């Protein structure tokens, strides 16, 4: 149980760090993102904040099918205002994964990926879902895409060190998911990359935490966590 908790916390930390600045990445799209008035943005924020609290902490007054329907209703309200809202689509994917509706979960992740092909968090989630559906070829394509995106991103000389550390960790995980790295390989890769950096002392705790996460990483538990939508 302790090992699974470490895996879950580490993976969420890594994924969050790797996407911290992704909305700033230039994107080629077929159509511009819908313009939202300040009023609509405020409404969407209220919806997403409320939904995030419900999904992460639960609500004792709403259980089972009723909770699922109410969560979906909130997200549909958001998506009616902005069909490409990153948070709402991701949360919708989470809820569908929790309900084992993996095709629907993949649909919402793919919709955002088609708009912005640089969001590693979405490829990571989708890649694990492809594995649940026994489609290794599509899963491998998503994990390879993560590596390509992050290797390009890491060439930037302005990337913050804490983001770079998270990116190194996610590249290591993606290689484990591809079967290219063992646990020891992932640690060796992480340590070699960290040696190239000139880190401030206050990031040593982050480095140690990332090493511990990689050392305890369990592919099966990781897939199971994604299958529940991290919920």
Short mmCIF file of N, CA, C and O in Angstrom, two decimals, residues 80-203:
data_model
loop_
_atom_site.label_atom_id
_atom_site.label_comp_id
_atom_site.label_asym_id
_atom_site.label_seq_id
_atom_site.Cartn_x
_atom_site.Cartn_y
_atom_site.Cartn_z
N UNK A 80 -19.86 23.56 -22.81
CA UNK A 80 -20.78 24.35 -23.65
C UNK A 80 -20.25 25.76 -23.83
O UNK A 80 -20.49 26.40 -24.86
N UNK A 81 -19.55 26.26 -22.81
CA UNK A 81 -18.97 27.60 -22.90
C UNK A 81 -17.64 27.58 -23.65
O UNK A 81 -17.30 28.53 -24.36
N UNK A 82 -16.88 26.50 -23.47
CA UNK A 82 -15.56 26.39 -24.11
C UNK A 82 -15.27 24.91 -24.34
O UNK A 82 -14.85 24.20 -23.44
N UNK A 83 -15.48 24.45 -25.56
CA UNK A 83 -15.33 23.03 -25.87
C UNK A 83 -13.90 22.53 -25.76
O UNK A 83 -13.65 21.33 -25.66
N UNK A 84 -12.92 23.46 -25.76
CA UNK A 84 -11.52 23.08 -25.70
C UNK A 84 -10.93 23.43 -24.33
O UNK A 84 -9.72 23.51 -24.17
N UNK A 85 -11.78 23.63 -23.34
CA UNK A 85 -11.27 23.90 -22.00
C UNK A 85 -10.43 22.72 -21.53
O UNK A 85 -10.92 21.60 -21.41
N UNK A 86 -9.14 22.98 -21.29
CA UNK A 86 -8.21 21.89 -20.95
C UNK A 86 -8.64 21.16 -19.68
O UNK A 86 -8.66 19.93 -19.62
N UNK A 87 -8.95 21.93 -18.65
CA UNK A 87 -9.30 21.32 -17.36
C UNK A 87 -10.56 20.49 -17.45
O UNK A 87 -10.61 19.36 -16.96
N UNK A 88 -11.60 21.04 -18.08
CA UNK A 88 -12.87 20.32 -18.15
C UNK A 88 -12.74 19.02 -18.95
O UNK A 88 -13.29 17.99 -18.56
N UNK A 89 -12.02 19.07 -20.05
CA UNK A 89 -11.82 17.85 -20.84
C UNK A 89 -11.03 16.81 -20.06
O UNK A 89 -11.34 15.62 -20.11
N UNK A 90 -10.00 17.26 -19.34
CA UNK A 90 -9.21 16.31 -18.55
C UNK A 90 -10.05 15.71 -17.43
O UNK A 90 -10.00 14.50 -17.18
N UNK A 91 -10.82 16.56 -16.74
CA UNK A 91 -11.68 16.05 -15.67
C UNK A 91 -12.74 15.10 -16.21
O UNK A 91 -13.08 14.09 -15.57
N UNK A 92 -13.27 15.42 -17.39
CA UNK A 92 -14.25 14.53 -18.01
C UNK A 92 -13.59 13.18 -18.31
O UNK A 92 -14.19 12.11 -18.09
N UNK A 93 -12.37 13.22 -18.79
CA UNK A 93 -11.63 11.98 -19.04
C UNK A 93 -11.42 11.21 -17.75
O UNK A 93 -11.54 9.97 -17.72
N UNK A 94 -11.13 11.91 -16.66
CA UNK A 94 -10.94 11.25 -15.38
C UNK A 94 -12.23 10.54 -14.92
O UNK A 94 -12.19 9.39 -14.48
N UNK A 95 -13.32 11.26 -14.99
CA UNK A 95 -14.59 10.69 -14.53
C UNK A 95 -14.97 9.47 -15.36
O UNK A 95 -15.42 8.45 -14.83
N UNK A 96 -14.79 9.56 -16.68
CA UNK A 96 -15.11 8.42 -17.54
C UNK A 96 -14.18 7.24 -17.27
O UNK A 96 -14.62 6.08 -17.29
N UNK A 97 -12.91 7.52 -17.01
CA UNK A 97 -11.99 6.43 -16.68
C UNK A 97 -12.39 5.75 -15.38
O UNK A 97 -12.37 4.52 -15.26
N UNK A 98 -12.78 6.57 -14.40
CA UNK A 98 -13.22 6.01 -13.12
C UNK A 98 -14.42 5.09 -13.31
O UNK A 98 -14.57 4.07 -12.63
N UNK A 99 -15.28 5.45 -14.29
CA UNK A 99 -16.44 4.63 -14.59
C UNK A 99 -16.16 3.53 -15.60
O UNK A 99 -17.09 2.89 -16.09
N UNK A 100 -14.87 3.35 -15.94
CA UNK A 100 -14.41 2.32 -16.90
C UNK A 100 -14.94 2.56 -18.32
O UNK A 100 -15.01 1.64 -19.13
N UNK A 101 -15.30 3.79 -18.62
CA UNK A 101 -15.71 4.16 -19.97
C UNK A 101 -14.47 4.69 -20.71
O UNK A 101 -14.34 5.89 -20.98
N UNK A 102 -13.56 3.78 -21.03
CA UNK A 102 -12.25 4.20 -21.51
C UNK A 102 -12.29 4.85 -22.89
O UNK A 102 -11.51 5.76 -23.18
N UNK A 103 -13.19 4.41 -23.76
CA UNK A 103 -13.29 5.04 -25.07
C UNK A 103 -13.70 6.51 -24.94
O UNK A 103 -13.17 7.37 -25.64
N UNK A 104 -14.63 6.78 -24.04
CA UNK A 104 -15.06 8.16 -23.82
C UNK A 104 -13.93 8.98 -23.22
O UNK A 104 -13.71 10.14 -23.58
N UNK A 105 -13.20 8.39 -22.29
CA UNK A 105 -12.07 9.07 -21.68
C UNK A 105 -11.04 9.45 -22.74
O UNK A 105 -10.55 10.59 -22.78
N UNK A 106 -10.73 8.51 -23.61
CA UNK A 106 -9.76 8.76 -24.68
C UNK A 106 -10.28 9.84 -25.62
O UNK A 106 -9.51 10.68 -26.10
N UNK A 107 -11.57 9.87 -25.87
CA UNK A 107 -12.16 10.89 -26.74
C UNK A 107 -11.87 12.30 -26.21
O UNK A 107 -11.44 13.19 -26.97
N UNK A 108 -12.08 12.52 -24.91
CA UNK A 108 -11.87 13.86 -24.35
C UNK A 108 -10.40 14.24 -24.33
O UNK A 108 -10.05 15.41 -24.55
N UNK A 109 -9.52 13.29 -24.07
CA UNK A 109 -8.09 13.57 -24.11
C UNK A 109 -7.65 13.90 -25.53
O UNK A 109 -6.88 14.84 -25.76
N UNK A 110 -8.15 13.14 -26.49
CA UNK A 110 -7.77 13.33 -27.89
C UNK A 110 -8.26 14.67 -28.42
O UNK A 110 -7.58 15.32 -29.22
N UNK A 111 -9.43 15.11 -27.96
CA UNK A 111 -9.96 16.39 -28.42
C UNK A 111 -8.99 17.53 -28.08
O UNK A 111 -8.75 18.42 -28.91
N UNK A 112 -8.42 17.49 -26.89
CA UNK A 112 -7.46 18.53 -26.50
C UNK A 112 -6.14 18.34 -27.24
O UNK A 112 -5.53 19.31 -27.71
N UNK A 113 -5.68 17.10 -27.35
CA UNK A 113 -4.43 16.82 -28.07
C UNK A 113 -4.51 17.32 -29.50
O UNK A 113 -3.54 17.88 -30.03
N UNK A 114 -5.65 17.13 -30.15
CA UNK A 114 -5.81 17.59 -31.53
C UNK A 114 -5.72 19.11 -31.63
O UNK A 114 -5.30 19.65 -32.66
N UNK A 115 -6.09 19.80 -30.57
CA UNK A 115 -6.02 21.26 -30.56
C UNK A 115 -4.62 21.72 -30.18
O UNK A 115 -4.06 22.64 -30.79
N UNK A 116 -4.05 21.09 -29.15
CA UNK A 116 -2.71 21.43 -28.69
C UNK A 116 -1.89 20.15 -28.57
O UNK A 116 -2.04 19.41 -27.60
N UNK A 117 -1.05 19.86 -29.54
CA UNK A 117 -0.31 18.59 -29.56
C UNK A 117 0.93 18.57 -28.67
O UNK A 117 1.77 17.68 -28.81
N UNK A 118 1.04 19.51 -27.74
CA UNK A 118 2.23 19.60 -26.90
C UNK A 118 1.96 19.35 -25.41
O UNK A 118 2.83 19.61 -24.57
N UNK A 119 0.79 18.84 -25.09
CA UNK A 119 0.43 18.64 -23.69
C UNK A 119 0.76 17.22 -23.24
O UNK A 119 -0.04 16.30 -23.42
N UNK A 120 1.91 17.04 -22.62
CA UNK A 120 2.37 15.70 -22.26
C UNK A 120 1.46 15.01 -21.26
O UNK A 120 1.34 13.79 -21.26
N UNK A 121 0.82 15.78 -20.40
CA UNK A 121 -0.07 15.20 -19.40
C UNK A 121 -1.17 14.38 -20.06
O UNK A 121 -1.57 13.33 -19.55
N UNK A 122 -1.67 14.84 -21.19
CA UNK A 122 -2.77 14.17 -21.88
C UNK A 122 -2.28 12.91 -22.60
O UNK A 122 -2.98 11.90 -22.61
N UNK A 123 -1.08 12.97 -23.18
CA UNK A 123 -0.51 11.78 -23.81
C UNK A 123 -0.25 10.69 -22.76
O UNK A 123 -0.47 9.50 -23.01
N UNK A 124 0.24 11.11 -21.60
CA UNK A 124 0.55 10.16 -20.54
C UNK A 124 -0.69 9.40 -20.08
O UNK A 124 -0.70 8.17 -19.98
N UNK A 125 -1.75 10.14 -19.82
CA UNK A 125 -3.03 9.55 -19.40
C UNK A 125 -3.57 8.65 -20.51
O UNK A 125 -3.96 7.50 -20.27
N UNK A 126 -3.58 9.17 -21.74
CA UNK A 126 -4.12 8.39 -22.86
C UNK A 126 -3.28 7.14 -23.12
O UNK A 126 -3.83 6.07 -23.43
N UNK A 127 -1.96 7.27 -23.01
CA UNK A 127 -1.10 6.12 -23.24
C UNK A 127 -1.42 4.97 -22.29
O UNK A 127 -1.47 3.80 -22.68
N UNK A 128 -1.64 5.31 -21.02
CA UNK A 128 -1.99 4.28 -20.04
C UNK A 128 -3.35 3.65 -20.37
O UNK A 128 -3.54 2.44 -20.21
N UNK A 129 -4.29 4.47 -20.84
CA UNK A 129 -5.60 3.94 -21.20
C UNK A 129 -5.51 3.01 -22.41
O UNK A 129 -6.21 2.00 -22.48
N UNK A 130 -4.63 3.35 -23.37
CA UNK A 130 -4.42 2.44 -24.50
C UNK A 130 -3.90 1.09 -24.01
O UNK A 130 -4.29 0.04 -24.53
N UNK A 131 -3.04 1.10 -23.01
CA UNK A 131 -2.52 -0.16 -22.46
C UNK A 131 -3.64 -0.96 -21.80
O UNK A 131 -3.69 -2.18 -21.92
N UNK A 132 -4.55 -0.26 -21.12
CA UNK A 132 -5.69 -0.95 -20.52
C UNK A 132 -6.54 -1.61 -21.59
O UNK A 132 -7.09 -2.70 -21.40
N UNK A 133 -6.62 -0.97 -22.77
CA UNK A 133 -7.38 -1.51 -23.89
C UNK A 133 -6.54 -2.47 -24.74
O UNK A 133 -7.00 -2.90 -25.81
N UNK A 134 -5.33 -2.79 -24.27
CA UNK A 134 -4.44 -3.74 -24.95
C UNK A 134 -4.01 -3.28 -26.34
O UNK A 134 -3.75 -4.10 -27.21
N UNK A 135 -3.92 -1.96 -26.52
CA UNK A 135 -3.44 -1.41 -27.79
C UNK A 135 -2.03 -0.84 -27.56
O UNK A 135 -1.85 0.36 -27.37
N UNK A 136 -1.05 -1.72 -27.54
CA UNK A 136 0.32 -1.32 -27.22
C UNK A 136 0.91 -0.37 -28.25
O UNK A 136 1.68 0.54 -27.90
N UNK A 137 0.56 -0.55 -29.52
CA UNK A 137 1.11 0.31 -30.56
C UNK A 137 0.73 1.77 -30.32
O UNK A 137 1.58 2.67 -30.41
N UNK A 138 -0.54 2.02 -30.01
CA UNK A 138 -0.99 3.39 -29.76
C UNK A 138 -0.41 3.92 -28.45
O UNK A 138 -0.07 5.10 -28.34
N UNK A 139 -0.30 3.04 -27.45
CA UNK A 139 0.31 3.45 -26.19
C UNK A 139 1.76 3.87 -26.41
O UNK A 139 2.20 4.92 -25.93
N UNK A 140 2.51 3.05 -27.13
CA UNK A 140 3.91 3.36 -27.40
C UNK A 140 4.04 4.69 -28.15
O UNK A 140 4.95 5.48 -27.87
N UNK A 141 3.15 4.93 -29.08
CA UNK A 141 3.19 6.19 -29.84
C UNK A 141 3.02 7.38 -28.90
O UNK A 141 3.70 8.41 -29.07
N UNK A 142 2.12 7.26 -27.93
CA UNK A 142 1.92 8.37 -26.99
C UNK A 142 3.12 8.57 -26.08
O UNK A 142 3.54 9.72 -25.83
N UNK A 143 3.71 7.49 -25.57
CA UNK A 143 4.87 7.65 -24.70
C UNK A 143 6.09 8.17 -25.47
O UNK A 143 6.88 8.95 -24.93
N UNK A 144 6.23 7.76 -26.72
CA UNK A 144 7.31 8.30 -27.56
C UNK A 144 7.10 9.79 -27.83
O UNK A 144 8.05 10.56 -27.89
N UNK A 145 5.84 10.18 -27.97
CA UNK A 145 5.53 11.60 -28.19
C UNK A 145 5.92 12.43 -26.98
O UNK A 145 6.45 13.54 -27.11
N UNK A 146 5.67 11.88 -25.78
CA UNK A 146 6.06 12.57 -24.55
C UNK A 146 7.56 12.85 -24.56
O UNK A 146 8.01 13.97 -24.28
N UNK A 147 8.33 11.83 -24.88
CA UNK A 147 9.79 11.96 -24.89
C UNK A 147 10.22 13.01 -25.91
O UNK A 147 11.06 13.87 -25.61
N UNK A 148 9.64 12.97 -27.10
CA UNK A 148 10.01 13.93 -28.15
C UNK A 148 9.69 15.36 -27.73
O UNK A 148 10.50 16.28 -27.92
N UNK A 149 8.51 15.57 -27.15
CA UNK A 149 8.10 16.91 -26.71
C UNK A 149 9.05 17.43 -25.65
O UNK A 149 9.53 18.57 -25.70
N UNK A 150 9.34 16.59 -24.66
CA UNK A 150 10.15 17.05 -23.53
C UNK A 150 11.62 17.23 -23.90
O UNK A 150 12.28 18.15 -23.40
N UNK A 151 12.14 16.38 -24.78
CA UNK A 151 13.53 16.56 -25.21
C UNK A 151 13.69 17.87 -25.97
O UNK A 151 14.70 18.56 -25.83
N UNK A 152 12.68 18.22 -26.76
CA UNK A 152 12.70 19.52 -27.45
C UNK A 152 12.59 20.66 -26.45
O UNK A 152 13.34 21.65 -26.53
N UNK A 153 11.68 20.53 -25.52
CA UNK A 153 11.46 21.56 -24.51
C UNK A 153 12.72 21.81 -23.67
O UNK A 153 13.05 22.95 -23.33
N UNK A 154 13.45 20.73 -23.37
CA UNK A 154 14.61 20.84 -22.49
C UNK A 154 15.81 21.52 -23.16
O UNK A 154 16.79 21.85 -22.49
N UNK A 155 15.73 21.74 -24.46
CA UNK A 155 16.80 22.47 -25.14
C UNK A 155 16.76 23.96 -24.82
O UNK A 155 17.73 24.68 -25.07
N UNK A 156 15.63 24.40 -24.28
CA UNK A 156 15.49 25.81 -23.94
C UNK A 156 16.45 26.18 -22.81
O UNK A 156 16.57 25.46 -21.82
N UNK A 157 17.10 27.30 -22.94
CA UNK A 157 18.03 27.77 -21.90
C UNK A 157 17.32 28.55 -20.81
O UNK A 157 17.93 28.90 -19.79
N UNK A 158 16.02 28.84 -21.00
CA UNK A 158 15.27 29.62 -20.02
C UNK A 158 14.37 28.75 -19.15
O UNK A 158 13.64 29.27 -18.31
N UNK A 159 14.39 27.45 -19.33
CA UNK A 159 13.53 26.55 -18.57
C UNK A 159 13.94 26.54 -17.10
O UNK A 159 15.12 26.41 -16.77
N UNK A 160 12.97 26.72 -16.22
CA UNK A 160 13.26 26.70 -14.79
C UNK A 160 13.76 25.33 -14.35
O UNK A 160 13.30 24.29 -14.85
N UNK A 161 14.68 25.30 -13.40
CA UNK A 161 15.28 24.04 -12.97
C UNK A 161 14.26 23.06 -12.41
O UNK A 161 14.35 21.86 -12.65
N UNK A 162 13.26 23.56 -11.66
CA UNK A 162 12.27 22.65 -11.08
C UNK A 162 11.42 21.99 -12.16
O UNK A 162 11.02 20.82 -12.04
N UNK A 163 11.17 22.73 -13.26
CA UNK A 163 10.44 22.15 -14.39
C UNK A 163 11.33 21.15 -15.12
O UNK A 163 10.89 20.07 -15.51
N UNK A 164 12.60 21.50 -15.28
CA UNK A 164 13.54 20.60 -15.95
C UNK A 164 13.66 19.28 -15.19
O UNK A 164 13.71 18.20 -15.79
N UNK A 165 13.72 19.34 -13.87
CA UNK A 165 13.80 18.11 -13.06
C UNK A 165 12.57 17.24 -13.27
O UNK A 165 12.67 16.02 -13.38
N UNK A 166 11.40 17.88 -13.32
CA UNK A 166 10.17 17.12 -13.55
C UNK A 166 10.17 16.49 -14.93
O UNK A 166 9.75 15.34 -15.11
N UNK A 167 10.65 17.24 -15.92
CA UNK A 167 10.72 16.72 -17.29
C UNK A 167 11.63 15.50 -17.38
O UNK A 167 11.31 14.51 -18.04
N UNK A 168 12.78 15.57 -16.71
CA UNK A 168 13.71 14.43 -16.70
C UNK A 168 13.02 13.21 -16.10
O UNK A 168 13.14 12.09 -16.62
N UNK A 169 12.28 13.42 -15.02
CA UNK A 169 11.56 12.31 -14.39
C UNK A 169 10.52 11.70 -15.29
O UNK A 169 10.37 10.46 -15.35
N UNK A 170 9.79 12.53 -16.02
CA UNK A 170 8.75 12.00 -16.89
C UNK A 170 9.33 11.28 -18.10
O UNK A 170 8.76 10.28 -18.57
N UNK A 171 10.46 11.75 -18.60
CA UNK A 171 11.13 11.03 -19.69
C UNK A 171 11.55 9.65 -19.20
O UNK A 171 11.39 8.64 -19.92
N UNK A 172 12.07 9.58 -17.98
CA UNK A 172 12.46 8.28 -17.42
C UNK A 172 11.25 7.36 -17.31
O UNK A 172 11.30 6.18 -17.68
N UNK A 173 10.12 7.90 -16.83
CA UNK A 173 8.90 7.09 -16.69
C UNK A 173 8.41 6.62 -18.05
O UNK A 173 8.02 5.46 -18.22
N UNK A 174 8.42 7.53 -19.03
CA UNK A 174 7.95 7.16 -20.37
C UNK A 174 8.80 6.02 -20.94
O UNK A 174 8.27 5.10 -21.58
N UNK A 175 10.09 6.04 -20.68
CA UNK A 175 10.95 4.96 -21.15
C UNK A 175 10.68 3.65 -20.41
O UNK A 175 10.78 2.57 -21.00
N UNK A 176 10.32 3.73 -19.15
CA UNK A 176 9.92 2.52 -18.42
C UNK A 176 8.63 1.97 -19.01
O UNK A 176 8.49 0.76 -19.23
N UNK A 177 7.69 2.86 -19.30
CA UNK A 177 6.42 2.43 -19.89
C UNK A 177 6.62 1.79 -21.26
O UNK A 177 5.88 0.89 -21.65
N UNK A 178 7.63 2.25 -21.98
CA UNK A 178 7.95 1.68 -23.29
C UNK A 178 8.72 0.36 -23.18
O UNK A 178 8.90 -0.34 -24.17
N UNK A 179 9.18 0.06 -21.98
CA UNK A 179 9.97 -1.16 -21.80
C UNK A 179 11.43 -0.97 -22.12
O UNK A 179 12.20 -1.94 -22.17
N UNK A 180 11.85 0.28 -22.33
CA UNK A 180 13.25 0.56 -22.67
C UNK A 180 14.14 0.69 -21.44
O UNK A 180 15.34 0.48 -21.52
N UNK A 181 13.54 1.11 -20.33
CA UNK A 181 14.28 1.30 -19.08
C UNK A 181 13.80 0.33 -18.02
O UNK A 181 12.59 0.08 -17.90
N UNK A 182 14.73 -0.20 -17.25
CA UNK A 182 14.40 -0.85 -15.99
C UNK A 182 14.39 0.23 -14.92
O UNK A 182 14.70 1.40 -15.20
N UNK A 183 14.05 -0.13 -13.70
CA UNK A 183 14.09 0.83 -12.61
C UNK A 183 15.48 1.42 -12.47
O UNK A 183 15.66 2.64 -12.33
N UNK A 184 16.51 0.58 -12.53
CA UNK A 184 17.88 1.06 -12.40
C UNK A 184 18.27 1.97 -13.56
O UNK A 184 18.94 2.99 -13.36
N UNK A 185 17.82 1.61 -14.77
CA UNK A 185 18.09 2.48 -15.93
C UNK A 185 17.49 3.87 -15.72
O UNK A 185 18.13 4.87 -16.06
N UNK A 186 16.28 3.91 -15.18
CA UNK A 186 15.61 5.20 -14.99
C UNK A 186 16.36 6.05 -13.97
O UNK A 186 16.51 7.26 -14.13
N UNK A 187 16.87 5.40 -12.92
CA UNK A 187 17.65 6.13 -11.91
C UNK A 187 18.98 6.61 -12.49
O UNK A 187 19.40 7.75 -12.23
N UNK A 188 19.62 5.76 -13.26
CA UNK A 188 20.89 6.14 -13.88
C UNK A 188 20.71 7.33 -14.82
O UNK A 188 21.51 8.28 -14.81
N UNK A 189 19.63 7.28 -15.62
CA UNK A 189 19.34 8.38 -16.54
C UNK A 189 19.09 9.67 -15.76
O UNK A 189 19.64 10.73 -16.09
N UNK A 190 18.26 9.58 -14.71
CA UNK A 190 17.92 10.76 -13.91
C UNK A 190 19.19 11.35 -13.29
O UNK A 190 19.43 12.56 -13.37
N UNK A 191 20.00 10.50 -12.68
CA UNK A 191 21.22 10.99 -12.02
C UNK A 191 22.19 11.61 -13.01
O UNK A 191 22.81 12.64 -12.72
N UNK A 192 22.33 11.00 -14.18
CA UNK A 192 23.23 11.55 -15.20
C UNK A 192 22.77 12.92 -15.67
O UNK A 192 23.59 13.84 -15.86
N UNK A 193 21.46 13.07 -15.85
CA UNK A 193 20.94 14.36 -16.31
C UNK A 193 21.04 15.43 -15.23
O UNK A 193 21.35 16.60 -15.52
N UNK A 194 20.82 15.04 -13.97
CA UNK A 194 20.92 15.99 -12.87
C UNK A 194 22.34 16.51 -12.72
O UNK A 194 22.57 17.69 -12.41
N UNK A 195 23.32 15.65 -12.97
CA UNK A 195 24.73 16.05 -12.87
C UNK A 195 25.07 17.17 -13.84
O UNK A 195 26.02 17.94 -13.62
N UNK A 196 24.32 17.27 -14.92
CA UNK A 196 24.59 18.31 -15.92
C UNK A 196 24.07 19.68 -15.49
O UNK A 196 24.40 20.69 -16.12
N UNK A 197 23.25 19.69 -14.46
CA UNK A 197 22.61 20.94 -14.03
C UNK A 197 23.39 21.58 -12.88
O UNK A 197 24.08 20.90 -12.11
N UNK A 198 23.26 22.87 -12.75
CA UNK A 198 23.85 23.60 -11.63
C UNK A 198 22.68 24.04 -10.74
O UNK A 198 22.18 25.15 -10.84
N UNK A 199 22.28 23.12 -9.86
CA UNK A 199 21.07 23.34 -9.08
C UNK A 199 21.35 24.11 -7.79
O UNK A 199 22.42 23.96 -7.19
N UNK A 200 20.38 24.89 -7.39
CA UNK A 200 20.49 25.57 -6.10
C UNK A 200 20.20 24.56 -4.99
O UNK A 200 19.47 23.58 -5.20
N UNK A 201 20.74 24.77 -3.81
CA UNK A 201 20.57 23.82 -2.71
C UNK A 201 19.11 23.55 -2.34
O UNK A 201 18.78 22.45 -1.89
N UNK A 202 18.24 24.53 -2.58
CA UNK A 202 16.84 24.33 -2.18
C UNK A 202 16.10 23.34 -3.07
O UNK A 202 14.95 22.99 -2.79
N UNK A 203 16.76 22.85 -4.14
CA UNK A 203 16.13 21.85 -4.99
C UNK A 203 16.60 20.43 -4.67
O UNK A 203 16.13 19.47 -5.28
#
